[in-house]
Coordinates of C-alpha atoms in Angstrom, one line a residue:
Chain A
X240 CA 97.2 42.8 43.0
X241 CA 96.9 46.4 42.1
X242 CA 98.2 45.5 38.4
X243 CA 95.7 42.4 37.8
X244 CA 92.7 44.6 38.8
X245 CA 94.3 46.9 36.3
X246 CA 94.1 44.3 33.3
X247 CA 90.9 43.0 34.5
X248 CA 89.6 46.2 33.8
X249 CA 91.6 46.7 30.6
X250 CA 90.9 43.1 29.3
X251 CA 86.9 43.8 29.9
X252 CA 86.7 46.9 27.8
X253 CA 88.2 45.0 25.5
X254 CA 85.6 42.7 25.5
X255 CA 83.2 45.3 25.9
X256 CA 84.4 46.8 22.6
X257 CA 84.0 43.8 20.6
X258 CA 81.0 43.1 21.5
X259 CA 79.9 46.4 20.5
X260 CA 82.0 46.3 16.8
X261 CA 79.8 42.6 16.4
X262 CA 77.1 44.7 17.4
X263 CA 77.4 47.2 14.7
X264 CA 78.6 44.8 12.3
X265 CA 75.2 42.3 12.6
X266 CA 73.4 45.9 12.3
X267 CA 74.9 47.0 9.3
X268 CA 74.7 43.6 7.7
X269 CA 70.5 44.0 8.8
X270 CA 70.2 47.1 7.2
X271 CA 71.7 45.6 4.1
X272 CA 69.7 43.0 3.8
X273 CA 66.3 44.9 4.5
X274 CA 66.7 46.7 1.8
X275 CA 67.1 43.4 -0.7
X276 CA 64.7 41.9 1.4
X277 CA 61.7 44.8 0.9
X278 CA 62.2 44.8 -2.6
X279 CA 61.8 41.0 -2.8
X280 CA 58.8 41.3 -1.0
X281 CA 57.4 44.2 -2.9
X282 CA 58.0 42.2 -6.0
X283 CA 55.8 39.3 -4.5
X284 CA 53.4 41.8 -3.0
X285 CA 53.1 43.5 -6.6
X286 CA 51.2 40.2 -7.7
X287 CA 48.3 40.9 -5.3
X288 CA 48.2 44.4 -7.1
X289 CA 48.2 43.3 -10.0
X290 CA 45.1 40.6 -9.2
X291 CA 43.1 43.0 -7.2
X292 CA 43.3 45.3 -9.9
X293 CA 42.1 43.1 -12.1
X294 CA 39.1 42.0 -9.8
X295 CA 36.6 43.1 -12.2
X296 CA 37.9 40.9 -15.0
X297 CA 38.9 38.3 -13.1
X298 CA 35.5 37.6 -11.1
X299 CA 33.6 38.2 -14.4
X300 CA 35.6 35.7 -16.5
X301 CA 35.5 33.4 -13.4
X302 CA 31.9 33.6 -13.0
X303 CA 30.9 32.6 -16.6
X304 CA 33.4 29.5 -16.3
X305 CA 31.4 29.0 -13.4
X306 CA 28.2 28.9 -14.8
X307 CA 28.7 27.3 -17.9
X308 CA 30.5 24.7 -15.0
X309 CA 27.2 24.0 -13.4
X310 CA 25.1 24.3 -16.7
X311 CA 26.6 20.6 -17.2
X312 CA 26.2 19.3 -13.8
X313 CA 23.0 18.1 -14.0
X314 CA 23.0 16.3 -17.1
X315 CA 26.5 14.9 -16.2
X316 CA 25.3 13.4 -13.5
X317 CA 21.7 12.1 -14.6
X318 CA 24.0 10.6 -17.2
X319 CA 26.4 9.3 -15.0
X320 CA 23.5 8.0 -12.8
X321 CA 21.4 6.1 -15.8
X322 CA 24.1 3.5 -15.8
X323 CA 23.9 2.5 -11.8
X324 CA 20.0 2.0 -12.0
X325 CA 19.3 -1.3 -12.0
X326 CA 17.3 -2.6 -15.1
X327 CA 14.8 -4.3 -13.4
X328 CA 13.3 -0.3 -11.6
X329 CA 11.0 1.5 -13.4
X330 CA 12.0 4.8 -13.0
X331 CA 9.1 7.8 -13.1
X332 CA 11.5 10.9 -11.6
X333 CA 14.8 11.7 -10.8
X334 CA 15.5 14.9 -9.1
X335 CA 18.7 16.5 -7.4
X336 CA 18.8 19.1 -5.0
X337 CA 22.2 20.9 -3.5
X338 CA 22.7 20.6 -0.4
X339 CA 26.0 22.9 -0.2
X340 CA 29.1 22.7 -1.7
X341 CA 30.3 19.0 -0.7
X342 CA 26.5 17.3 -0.5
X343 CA 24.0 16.3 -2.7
X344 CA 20.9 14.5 -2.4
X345 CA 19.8 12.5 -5.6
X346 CA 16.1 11.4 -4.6
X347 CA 14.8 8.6 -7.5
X348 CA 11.0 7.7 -7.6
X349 CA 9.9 4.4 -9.6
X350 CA 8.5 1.1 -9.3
X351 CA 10.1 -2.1 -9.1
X352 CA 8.2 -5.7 -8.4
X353 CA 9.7 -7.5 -5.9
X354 CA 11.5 -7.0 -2.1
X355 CA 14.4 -9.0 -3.4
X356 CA 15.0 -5.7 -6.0
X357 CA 13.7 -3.3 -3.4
X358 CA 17.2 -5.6 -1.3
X359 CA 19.0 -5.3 -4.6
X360 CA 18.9 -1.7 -5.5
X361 CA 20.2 -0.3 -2.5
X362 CA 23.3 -1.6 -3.3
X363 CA 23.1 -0.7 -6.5
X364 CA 22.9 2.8 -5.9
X365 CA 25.5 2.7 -3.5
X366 CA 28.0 2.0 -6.1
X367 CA 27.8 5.4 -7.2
X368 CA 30.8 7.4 -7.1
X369 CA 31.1 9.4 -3.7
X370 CA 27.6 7.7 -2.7
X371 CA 27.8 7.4 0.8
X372 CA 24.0 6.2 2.2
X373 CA 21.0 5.3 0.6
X374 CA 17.3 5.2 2.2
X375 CA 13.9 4.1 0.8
X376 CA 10.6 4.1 1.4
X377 CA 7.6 3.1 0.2
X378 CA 7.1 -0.7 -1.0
X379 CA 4.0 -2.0 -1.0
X380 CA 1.2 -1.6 -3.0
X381 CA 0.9 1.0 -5.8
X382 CA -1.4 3.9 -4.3
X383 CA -4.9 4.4 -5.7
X384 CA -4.3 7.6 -8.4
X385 CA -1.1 6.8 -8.5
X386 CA -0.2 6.1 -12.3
X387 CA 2.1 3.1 -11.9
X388 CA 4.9 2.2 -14.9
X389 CA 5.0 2.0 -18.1
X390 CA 3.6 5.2 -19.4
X391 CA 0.1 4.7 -17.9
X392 CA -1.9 7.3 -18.5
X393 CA -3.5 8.9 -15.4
X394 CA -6.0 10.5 -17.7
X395 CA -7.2 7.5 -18.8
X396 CA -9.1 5.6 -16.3
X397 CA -9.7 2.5 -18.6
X398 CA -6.3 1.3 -17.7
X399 CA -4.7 0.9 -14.1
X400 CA -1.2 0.1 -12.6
X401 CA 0.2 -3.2 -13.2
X402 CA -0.9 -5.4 -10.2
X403 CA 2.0 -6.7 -8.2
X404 CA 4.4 -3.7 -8.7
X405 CA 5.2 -0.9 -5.6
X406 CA 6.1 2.3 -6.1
X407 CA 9.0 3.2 -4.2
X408 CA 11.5 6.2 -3.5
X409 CA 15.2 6.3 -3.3
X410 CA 17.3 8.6 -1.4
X411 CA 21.0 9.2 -2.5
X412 CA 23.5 11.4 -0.2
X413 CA 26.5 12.1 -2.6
X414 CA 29.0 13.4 0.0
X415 CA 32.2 13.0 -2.3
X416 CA 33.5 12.9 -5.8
X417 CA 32.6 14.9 -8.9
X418 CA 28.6 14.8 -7.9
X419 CA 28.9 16.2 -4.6
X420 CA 28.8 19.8 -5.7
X421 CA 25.7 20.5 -7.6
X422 CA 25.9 24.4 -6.7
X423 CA 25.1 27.4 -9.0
X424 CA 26.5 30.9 -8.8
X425 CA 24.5 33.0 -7.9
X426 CA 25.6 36.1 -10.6
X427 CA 24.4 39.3 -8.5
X428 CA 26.3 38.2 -5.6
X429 CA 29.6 37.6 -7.3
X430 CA 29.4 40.5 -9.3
X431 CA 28.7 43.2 -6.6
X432 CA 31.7 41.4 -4.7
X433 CA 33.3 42.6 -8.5
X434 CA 32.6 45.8 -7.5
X435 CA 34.9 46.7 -4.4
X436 CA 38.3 46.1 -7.6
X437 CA 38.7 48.5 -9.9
X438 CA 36.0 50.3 -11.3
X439 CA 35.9 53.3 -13.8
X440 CA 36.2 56.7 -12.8
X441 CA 32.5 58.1 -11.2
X442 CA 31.0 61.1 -12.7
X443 CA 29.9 61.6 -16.1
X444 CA 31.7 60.4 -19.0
X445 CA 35.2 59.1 -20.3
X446 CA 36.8 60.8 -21.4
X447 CA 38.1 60.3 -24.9
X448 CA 40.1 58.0 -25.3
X449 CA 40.1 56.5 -22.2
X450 CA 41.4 53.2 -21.5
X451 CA 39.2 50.2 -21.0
X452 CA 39.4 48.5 -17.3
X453 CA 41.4 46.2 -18.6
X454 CA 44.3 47.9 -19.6
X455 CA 44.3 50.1 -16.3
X456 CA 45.0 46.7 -14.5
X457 CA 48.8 46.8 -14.3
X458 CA 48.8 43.8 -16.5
X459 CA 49.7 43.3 -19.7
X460 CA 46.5 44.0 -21.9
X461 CA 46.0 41.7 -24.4
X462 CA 47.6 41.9 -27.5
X463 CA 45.3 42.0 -29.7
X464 CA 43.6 45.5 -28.7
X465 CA 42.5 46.6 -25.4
X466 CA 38.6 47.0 -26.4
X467 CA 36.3 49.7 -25.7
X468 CA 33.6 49.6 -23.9
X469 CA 33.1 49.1 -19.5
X470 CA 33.6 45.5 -19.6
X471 CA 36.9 45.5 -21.6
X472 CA 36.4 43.5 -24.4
X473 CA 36.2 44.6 -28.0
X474 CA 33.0 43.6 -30.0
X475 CA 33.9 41.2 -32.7
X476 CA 30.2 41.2 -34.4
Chain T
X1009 CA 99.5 52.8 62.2
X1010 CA 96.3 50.7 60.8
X1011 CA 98.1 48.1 58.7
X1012 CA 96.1 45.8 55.7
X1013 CA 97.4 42.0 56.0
X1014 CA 97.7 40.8 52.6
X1015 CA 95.1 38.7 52.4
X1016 CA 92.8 41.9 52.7
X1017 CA 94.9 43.2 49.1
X1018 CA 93.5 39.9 48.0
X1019 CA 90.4 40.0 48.6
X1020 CA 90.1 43.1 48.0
X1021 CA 91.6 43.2 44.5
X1022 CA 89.0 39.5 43.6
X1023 CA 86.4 41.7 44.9
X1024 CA 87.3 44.6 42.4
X1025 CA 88.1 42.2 39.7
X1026 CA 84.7 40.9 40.3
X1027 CA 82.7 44.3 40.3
X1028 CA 84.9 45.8 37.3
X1029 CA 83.6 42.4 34.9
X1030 CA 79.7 42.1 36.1
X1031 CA 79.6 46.1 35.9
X1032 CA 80.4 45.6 31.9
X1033 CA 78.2 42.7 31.9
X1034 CA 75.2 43.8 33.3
X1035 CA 75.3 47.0 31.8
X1036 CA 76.6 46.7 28.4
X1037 CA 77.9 43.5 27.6
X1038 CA 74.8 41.2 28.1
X1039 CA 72.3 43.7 26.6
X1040 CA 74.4 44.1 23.6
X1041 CA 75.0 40.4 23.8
X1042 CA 71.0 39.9 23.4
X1043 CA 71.2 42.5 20.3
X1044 CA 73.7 40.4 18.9
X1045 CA 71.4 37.1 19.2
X1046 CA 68.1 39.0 17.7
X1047 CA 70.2 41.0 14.8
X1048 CA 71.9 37.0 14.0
X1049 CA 67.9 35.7 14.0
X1050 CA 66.9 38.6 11.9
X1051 CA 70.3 38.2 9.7
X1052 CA 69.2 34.6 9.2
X1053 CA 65.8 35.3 8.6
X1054 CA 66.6 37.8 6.1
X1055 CA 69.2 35.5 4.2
X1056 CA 66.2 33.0 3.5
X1057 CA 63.8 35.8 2.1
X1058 CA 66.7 37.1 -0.2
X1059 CA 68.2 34.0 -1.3
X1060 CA 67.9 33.0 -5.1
X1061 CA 65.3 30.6 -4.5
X1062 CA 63.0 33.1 -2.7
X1063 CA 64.0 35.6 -5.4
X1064 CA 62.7 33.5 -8.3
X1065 CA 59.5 32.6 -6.3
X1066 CA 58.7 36.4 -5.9
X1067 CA 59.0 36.7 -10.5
X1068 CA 57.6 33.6 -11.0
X1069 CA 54.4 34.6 -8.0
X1070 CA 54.1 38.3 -10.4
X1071 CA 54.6 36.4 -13.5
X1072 CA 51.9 34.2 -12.9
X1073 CA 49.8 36.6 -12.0
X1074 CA 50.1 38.6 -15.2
X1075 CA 49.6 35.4 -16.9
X1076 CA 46.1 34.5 -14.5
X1077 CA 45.0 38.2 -15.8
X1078 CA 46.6 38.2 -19.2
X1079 CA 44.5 34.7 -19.8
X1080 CA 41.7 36.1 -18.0
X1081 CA 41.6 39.3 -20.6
X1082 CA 41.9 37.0 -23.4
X1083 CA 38.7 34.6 -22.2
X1084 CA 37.0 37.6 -21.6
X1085 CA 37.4 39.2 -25.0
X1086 CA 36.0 36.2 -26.0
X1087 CA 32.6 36.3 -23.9
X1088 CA 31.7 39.7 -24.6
X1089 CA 32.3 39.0 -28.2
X1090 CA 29.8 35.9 -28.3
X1091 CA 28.2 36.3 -25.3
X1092 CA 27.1 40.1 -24.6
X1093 CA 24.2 41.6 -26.8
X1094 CA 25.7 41.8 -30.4
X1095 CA 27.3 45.4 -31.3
X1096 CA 24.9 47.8 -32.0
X1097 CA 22.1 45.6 -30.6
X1098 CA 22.0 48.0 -27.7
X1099 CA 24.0 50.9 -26.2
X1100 CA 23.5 52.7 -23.6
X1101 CA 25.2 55.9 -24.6
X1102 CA 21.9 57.9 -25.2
X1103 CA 20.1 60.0 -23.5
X1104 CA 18.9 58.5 -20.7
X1105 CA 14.8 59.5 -22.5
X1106 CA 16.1 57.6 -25.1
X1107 CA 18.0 55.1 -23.4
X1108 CA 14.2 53.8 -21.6
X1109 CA 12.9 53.8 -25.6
X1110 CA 16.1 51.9 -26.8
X1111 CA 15.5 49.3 -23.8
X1112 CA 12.2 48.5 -24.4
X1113 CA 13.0 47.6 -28.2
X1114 CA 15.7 45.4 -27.1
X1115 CA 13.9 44.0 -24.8
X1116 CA 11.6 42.8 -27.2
X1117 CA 14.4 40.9 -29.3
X1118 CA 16.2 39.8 -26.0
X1119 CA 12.4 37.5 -24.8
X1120 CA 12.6 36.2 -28.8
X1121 CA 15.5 35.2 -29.0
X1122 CA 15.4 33.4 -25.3
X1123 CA 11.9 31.9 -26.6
X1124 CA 13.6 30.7 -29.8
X1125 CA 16.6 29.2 -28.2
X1126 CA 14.6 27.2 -24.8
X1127 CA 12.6 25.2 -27.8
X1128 CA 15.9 23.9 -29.5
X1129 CA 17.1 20.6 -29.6
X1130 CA 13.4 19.2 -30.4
X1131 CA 12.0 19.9 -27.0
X1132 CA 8.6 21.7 -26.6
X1133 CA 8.0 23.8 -23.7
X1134 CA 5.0 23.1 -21.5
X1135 CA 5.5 25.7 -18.7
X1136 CA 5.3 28.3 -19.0
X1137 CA 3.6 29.3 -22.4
X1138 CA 6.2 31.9 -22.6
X1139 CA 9.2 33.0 -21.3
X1140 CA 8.7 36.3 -20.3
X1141 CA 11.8 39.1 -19.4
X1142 CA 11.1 41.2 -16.8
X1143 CA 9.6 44.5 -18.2
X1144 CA 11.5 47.7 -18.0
X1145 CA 10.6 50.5 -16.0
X1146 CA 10.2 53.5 -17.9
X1147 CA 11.8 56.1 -15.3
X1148 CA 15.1 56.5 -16.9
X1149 CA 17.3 56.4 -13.5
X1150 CA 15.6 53.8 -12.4
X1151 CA 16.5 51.8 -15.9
X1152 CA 19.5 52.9 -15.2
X1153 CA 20.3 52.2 -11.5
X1154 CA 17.9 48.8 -11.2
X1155 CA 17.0 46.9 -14.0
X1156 CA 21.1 47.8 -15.1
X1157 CA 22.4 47.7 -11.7
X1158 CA 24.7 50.7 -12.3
X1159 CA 26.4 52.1 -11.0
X1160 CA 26.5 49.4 -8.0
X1161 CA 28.2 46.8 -10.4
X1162 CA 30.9 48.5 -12.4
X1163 CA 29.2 48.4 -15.3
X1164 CA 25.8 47.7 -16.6
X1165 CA 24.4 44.0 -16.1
X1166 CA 20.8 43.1 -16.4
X1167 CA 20.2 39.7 -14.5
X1168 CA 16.8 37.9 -14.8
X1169 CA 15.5 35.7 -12.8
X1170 CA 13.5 33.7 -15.5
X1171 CA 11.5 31.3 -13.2
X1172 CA 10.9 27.4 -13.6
X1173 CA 10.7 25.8 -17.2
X1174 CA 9.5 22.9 -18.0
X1175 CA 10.6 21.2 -21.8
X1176 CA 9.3 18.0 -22.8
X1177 CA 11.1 15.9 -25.1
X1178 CA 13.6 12.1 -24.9
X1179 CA 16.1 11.4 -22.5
X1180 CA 18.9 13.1 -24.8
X1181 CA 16.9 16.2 -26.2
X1182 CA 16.5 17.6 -22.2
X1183 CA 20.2 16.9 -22.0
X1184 CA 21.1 18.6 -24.8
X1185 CA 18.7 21.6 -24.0
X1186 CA 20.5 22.2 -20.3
X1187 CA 23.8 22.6 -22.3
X1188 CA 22.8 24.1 -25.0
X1189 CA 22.2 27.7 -22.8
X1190 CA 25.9 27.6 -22.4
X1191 CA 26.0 28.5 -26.1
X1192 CA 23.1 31.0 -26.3
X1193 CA 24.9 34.0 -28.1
X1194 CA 24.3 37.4 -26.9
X1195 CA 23.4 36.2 -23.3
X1196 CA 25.0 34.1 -20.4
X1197 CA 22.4 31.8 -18.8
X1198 CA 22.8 29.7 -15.8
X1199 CA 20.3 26.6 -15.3
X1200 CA 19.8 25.0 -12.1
X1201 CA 18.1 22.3 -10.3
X1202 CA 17.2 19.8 -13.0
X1203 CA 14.6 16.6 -12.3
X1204 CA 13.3 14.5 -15.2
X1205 CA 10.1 13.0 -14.9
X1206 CA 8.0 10.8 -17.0
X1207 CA 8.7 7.4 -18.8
X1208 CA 9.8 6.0 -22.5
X1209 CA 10.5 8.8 -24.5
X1210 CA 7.7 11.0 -23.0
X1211 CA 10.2 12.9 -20.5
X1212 CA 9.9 16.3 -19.2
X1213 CA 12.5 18.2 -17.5
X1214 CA 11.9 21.1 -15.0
X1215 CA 14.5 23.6 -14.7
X1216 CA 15.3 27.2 -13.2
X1217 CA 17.0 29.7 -15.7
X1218 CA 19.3 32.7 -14.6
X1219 CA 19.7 35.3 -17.3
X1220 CA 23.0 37.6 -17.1
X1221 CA 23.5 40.6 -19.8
X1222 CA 26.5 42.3 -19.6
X1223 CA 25.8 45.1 -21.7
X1224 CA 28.4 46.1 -24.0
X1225 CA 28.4 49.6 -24.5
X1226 CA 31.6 52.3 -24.4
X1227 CA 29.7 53.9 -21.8
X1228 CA 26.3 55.1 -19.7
X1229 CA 24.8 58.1 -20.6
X1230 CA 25.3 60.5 -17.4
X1231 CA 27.7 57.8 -15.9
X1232 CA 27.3 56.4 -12.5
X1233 CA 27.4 59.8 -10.3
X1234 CA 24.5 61.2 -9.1
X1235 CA 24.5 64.4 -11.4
X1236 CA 24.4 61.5 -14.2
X1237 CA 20.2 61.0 -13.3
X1238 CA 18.1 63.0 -15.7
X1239 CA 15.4 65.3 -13.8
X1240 CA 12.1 63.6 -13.6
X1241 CA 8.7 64.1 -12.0
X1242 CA 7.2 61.2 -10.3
X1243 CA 8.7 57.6 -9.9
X1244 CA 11.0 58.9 -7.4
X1245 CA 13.8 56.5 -7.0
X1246 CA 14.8 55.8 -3.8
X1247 CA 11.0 56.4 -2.8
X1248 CA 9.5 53.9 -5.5
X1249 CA 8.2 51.1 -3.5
X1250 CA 4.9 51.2 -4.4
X1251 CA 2.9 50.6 -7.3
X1252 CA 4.4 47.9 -9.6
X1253 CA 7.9 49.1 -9.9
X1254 CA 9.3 48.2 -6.2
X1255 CA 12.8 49.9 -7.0
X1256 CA 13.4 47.3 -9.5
X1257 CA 13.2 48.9 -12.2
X1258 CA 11.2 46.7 -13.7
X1259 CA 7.3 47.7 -14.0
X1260 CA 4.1 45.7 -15.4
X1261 CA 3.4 44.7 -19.5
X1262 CA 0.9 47.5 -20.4
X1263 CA -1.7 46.2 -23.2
X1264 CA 0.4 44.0 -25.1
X1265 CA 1.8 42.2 -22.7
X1266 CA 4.4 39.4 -23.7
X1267 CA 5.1 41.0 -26.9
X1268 CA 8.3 43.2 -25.5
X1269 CA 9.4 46.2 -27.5
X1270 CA 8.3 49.3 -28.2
X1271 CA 4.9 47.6 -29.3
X1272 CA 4.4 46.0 -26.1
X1273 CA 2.3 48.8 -24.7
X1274 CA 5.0 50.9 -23.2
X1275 CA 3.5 53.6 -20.2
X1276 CA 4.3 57.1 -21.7
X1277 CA 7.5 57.9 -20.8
X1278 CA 8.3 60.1 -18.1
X1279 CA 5.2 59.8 -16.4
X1280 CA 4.4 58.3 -13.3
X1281 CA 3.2 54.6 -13.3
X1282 CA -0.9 54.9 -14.2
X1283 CA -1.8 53.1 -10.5
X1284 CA 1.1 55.5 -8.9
X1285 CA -0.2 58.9 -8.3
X1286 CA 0.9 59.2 -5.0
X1287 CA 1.8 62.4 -3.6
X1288 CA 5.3 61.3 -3.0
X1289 CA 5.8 60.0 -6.2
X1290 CA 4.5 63.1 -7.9
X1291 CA 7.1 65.5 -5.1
X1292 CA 9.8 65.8 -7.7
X1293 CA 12.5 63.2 -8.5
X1294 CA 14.9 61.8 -5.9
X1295 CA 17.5 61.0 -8.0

């Protein structure tokens, strides 16, 4: 009995031992590893760097795209719009307001001459891309003052509105598609974000010779000269 | 004598068996066991982060983003070639006395050349007669720190606010008059809120218009510390909220009026604002 409590004891530290050796083994393979590891994940991390230093660029060159972005919205979709208006409305205003970055409310005021069209242009309008609900309002007889179609002139009391026609408004919600957004920039905003990257050196003035922002950024500065002034860019006139 | 049957030895020797093996396990083995298990989950984890895939993800992720800024620098060159006041339009590398003198000129060719370009594509404007740029101040920090916005933005941007338009023309001339201030040289403009009214070819579209300056210049006289400020009585900075200047730096068309520049009735420089007296404007400068 004596001699098997003997082995038990011998054939545990045994164990015990290798467990350990795996132990250190899995350790030193860790280690290892870390050490690949953290600079692969410096490497990735280094692209963040290399954008947040560039903030200042970056936000200006992505505001402008931005802008000239929305300087088309409007007329792309007024264009866009023209050809889902029935032919038999008489349109006097179309206006568009934002309603955030996903909604947009298209609101159409004109005249039209009977409640079959006033039926008829509803669904119309709801062909429009990403159109999801339109409301209306207003058949009926055209309001005294009110200057009816056809270019009639208000300031010229000889002539009235054509009897028979109403003057009606149309409500578009755009919730989807390429209309939905109808959202400016607004520049100050965006640029004092700009201002938490990179910015030059405070107190007095560069000096010579110093480097634009751009080529501070860790990027590659573009090839064709770094520039010279605070925004980066070289004057070409 | 006290004698042990052998059944005792037995038990006795299971029972030492038994307290030799759950001593090791319970305080070595299965801890180290649990090491083992965490170091293998770690171990695996790590093998996934450093394998070749990962490895190119990590380049290609800082590649790109050289690229995103490379291209970026490259768009940019472009803008503030075509689209920042032409080169020596304006600088503001003066003397800050001179730099309020230098604005006011330039101001005057900045409201032309926005009048000129609003009537283009055969519109007319209606409303308003004239588009009118906010007026420089004539304290030089203020210039400097409101109507440029430095040194809270980075560098010097003057952004107007321009107001509601209104530009009467066809169908296709308003059109082509929204776009067209996406090509205005010298300036970057953003237009919002379009609505057409009118019928036949008698249309008139009513606009807002954003102007944005980035003003290329190598860089602001006294920079963007506080020591930059030139001393000045009156027209204390952070005090100025009174009188027609309300800290942004911007102040009312004296005589003139509309006609920008150096001709548009400028207040003498360095004083205080003629309807500004006040006892703390006249306390010394604040900035």
């Amino acid at each position: 009995m004596a001699v098997l409590v003997v082995l038990t004891l011998a054939g545990t530290m045994l164990y015990a031992s290798q467990v350990s050796k795996t132990l250190a083994g899995y350790k030193e393979e860790v280690a290892a590893k870390e050490i690949i590891a953290k600079q692969i994940v410096d490497t990735a991390a280094s692209a963040d760097t290399i954008l947040a230093n560039s903030k200042i660029v970056l936000t200006n060159f992505e505001l402008v795209k931005q802008i000239d972005n929305s300087n088309g919205k409007y007329p792309r979709l007024y264009n866009t719009l023209k050809g889902y208006i029935p032919s038999f409305i008489r349109v006097r205003s179309i206006s568009a307001a934002s309603g955030g970055p996903e909604n947009s409310v298209v609101t159409i005021q004109g005249y039209l001459k009977t409640f079959q069209q006033y039926s008829d242009v509803m669904i119309a309008l709801l062909r429009f891309p990403g159109c999801s609900a339109v409301g209306r309002s207003g058949f009926g007889p055209i309001a005294s003052g009110d200057a009816g179609p056809f270019g009639y002139d208000p300031a010229n009391p000889e002539r009235g509105p054509i009897p028979g026609w109403s003057s009606v408004t149309l409500t578009m919600s755009i919730t989807s598609g390429p209309f939905a957004n109808l959202q400016a920039p607004e520049p100050r905003a965006t640029l004092a974000g700009a201002g938490t990257g990179a910015a030059p050196p405070a107190g007095g003035q560069p000096a010579a010779g110093q480097p634009p922002i751009s080529a501070t950024t860790g990027g590659a500065p573009p090839s064709s000269g770094g520039g010279n002034t605070l925004l980066g860019g070289l004057k070409g006139r | 004598m006290f004698r042990l049957s052998a059944l005792t030895y037995v038990i006795v020797g299971v029972v030492l068996m038994a307290m030799i093996f759950g001593g090791f396990w319970f305080l070595k083995i299965r801890r180290e066991k649990e090491e083992i298990g965490y170091y293998a989950k770690k171990s695996a984890e790590l093998d996934v982060i450093n394998s070749q895939d990962s490895q190119n993800r990590a380049v290609e992720r800082v590649r790109n983003a050289m690229q995103q800024v490379r291209d970026a620098e490259v768009a940019w060159k472009q803008v503030t070639s075509w689209r920042t006041p032409a080169a020596g339009t304006f600088n503001m590398t003066p003397n800050r006395w001179q730099l309020v003198v230098n604005t006011r000129r330039w101001h005057g060719r900045a409201e032309a050349d926005l009048n000129r370009w609003v009537r283009r594509n055969g519109v007319t404007m209606t409303s308003p007669a004239r588009l009118l740029v906010p007026y420089p101040t004539d304290q030089p920090n203020d210039l400097v720190q409101f109507y440029f916005n430095y040194p809270a933005l980075p560098f010097p941007v003057a952004i107007w606010d321009m107001g509601t338009i209104t530009v009467q023309g066809t169908w296709d001339q308003i059109m082509q008059n929204v776009r067209s201030w996406s090509t205005i040289p010298g300036y970057i403009a953003s237009v919002r809120g379009l609505s057409i009214t009118g019928t036949g070819s008698r249309l008139q579209g009513t606009y807002g218009l954003t102007v944005v300056v980035y003003v290329n210049t190598p860089y602001v006289s006294g920079g963007p510390g506080e020591n930059g400020g030139v001393p000045q009585l009156g027209g204390a900075t952070q005090g100025n909220v009174g009188g027609n200047q309300q800290g942004s730096g911007t102040m009312e068309r004296g005589g003139g009026g509309g006609g920008g520049g150096a001709a548009g009735g400028p207040t003498p420089i360095g004083g205080p604002p003629a309807n500004e007296p006040t006892a703390a404007g006249m306390g010394g400068r604040a900035n």
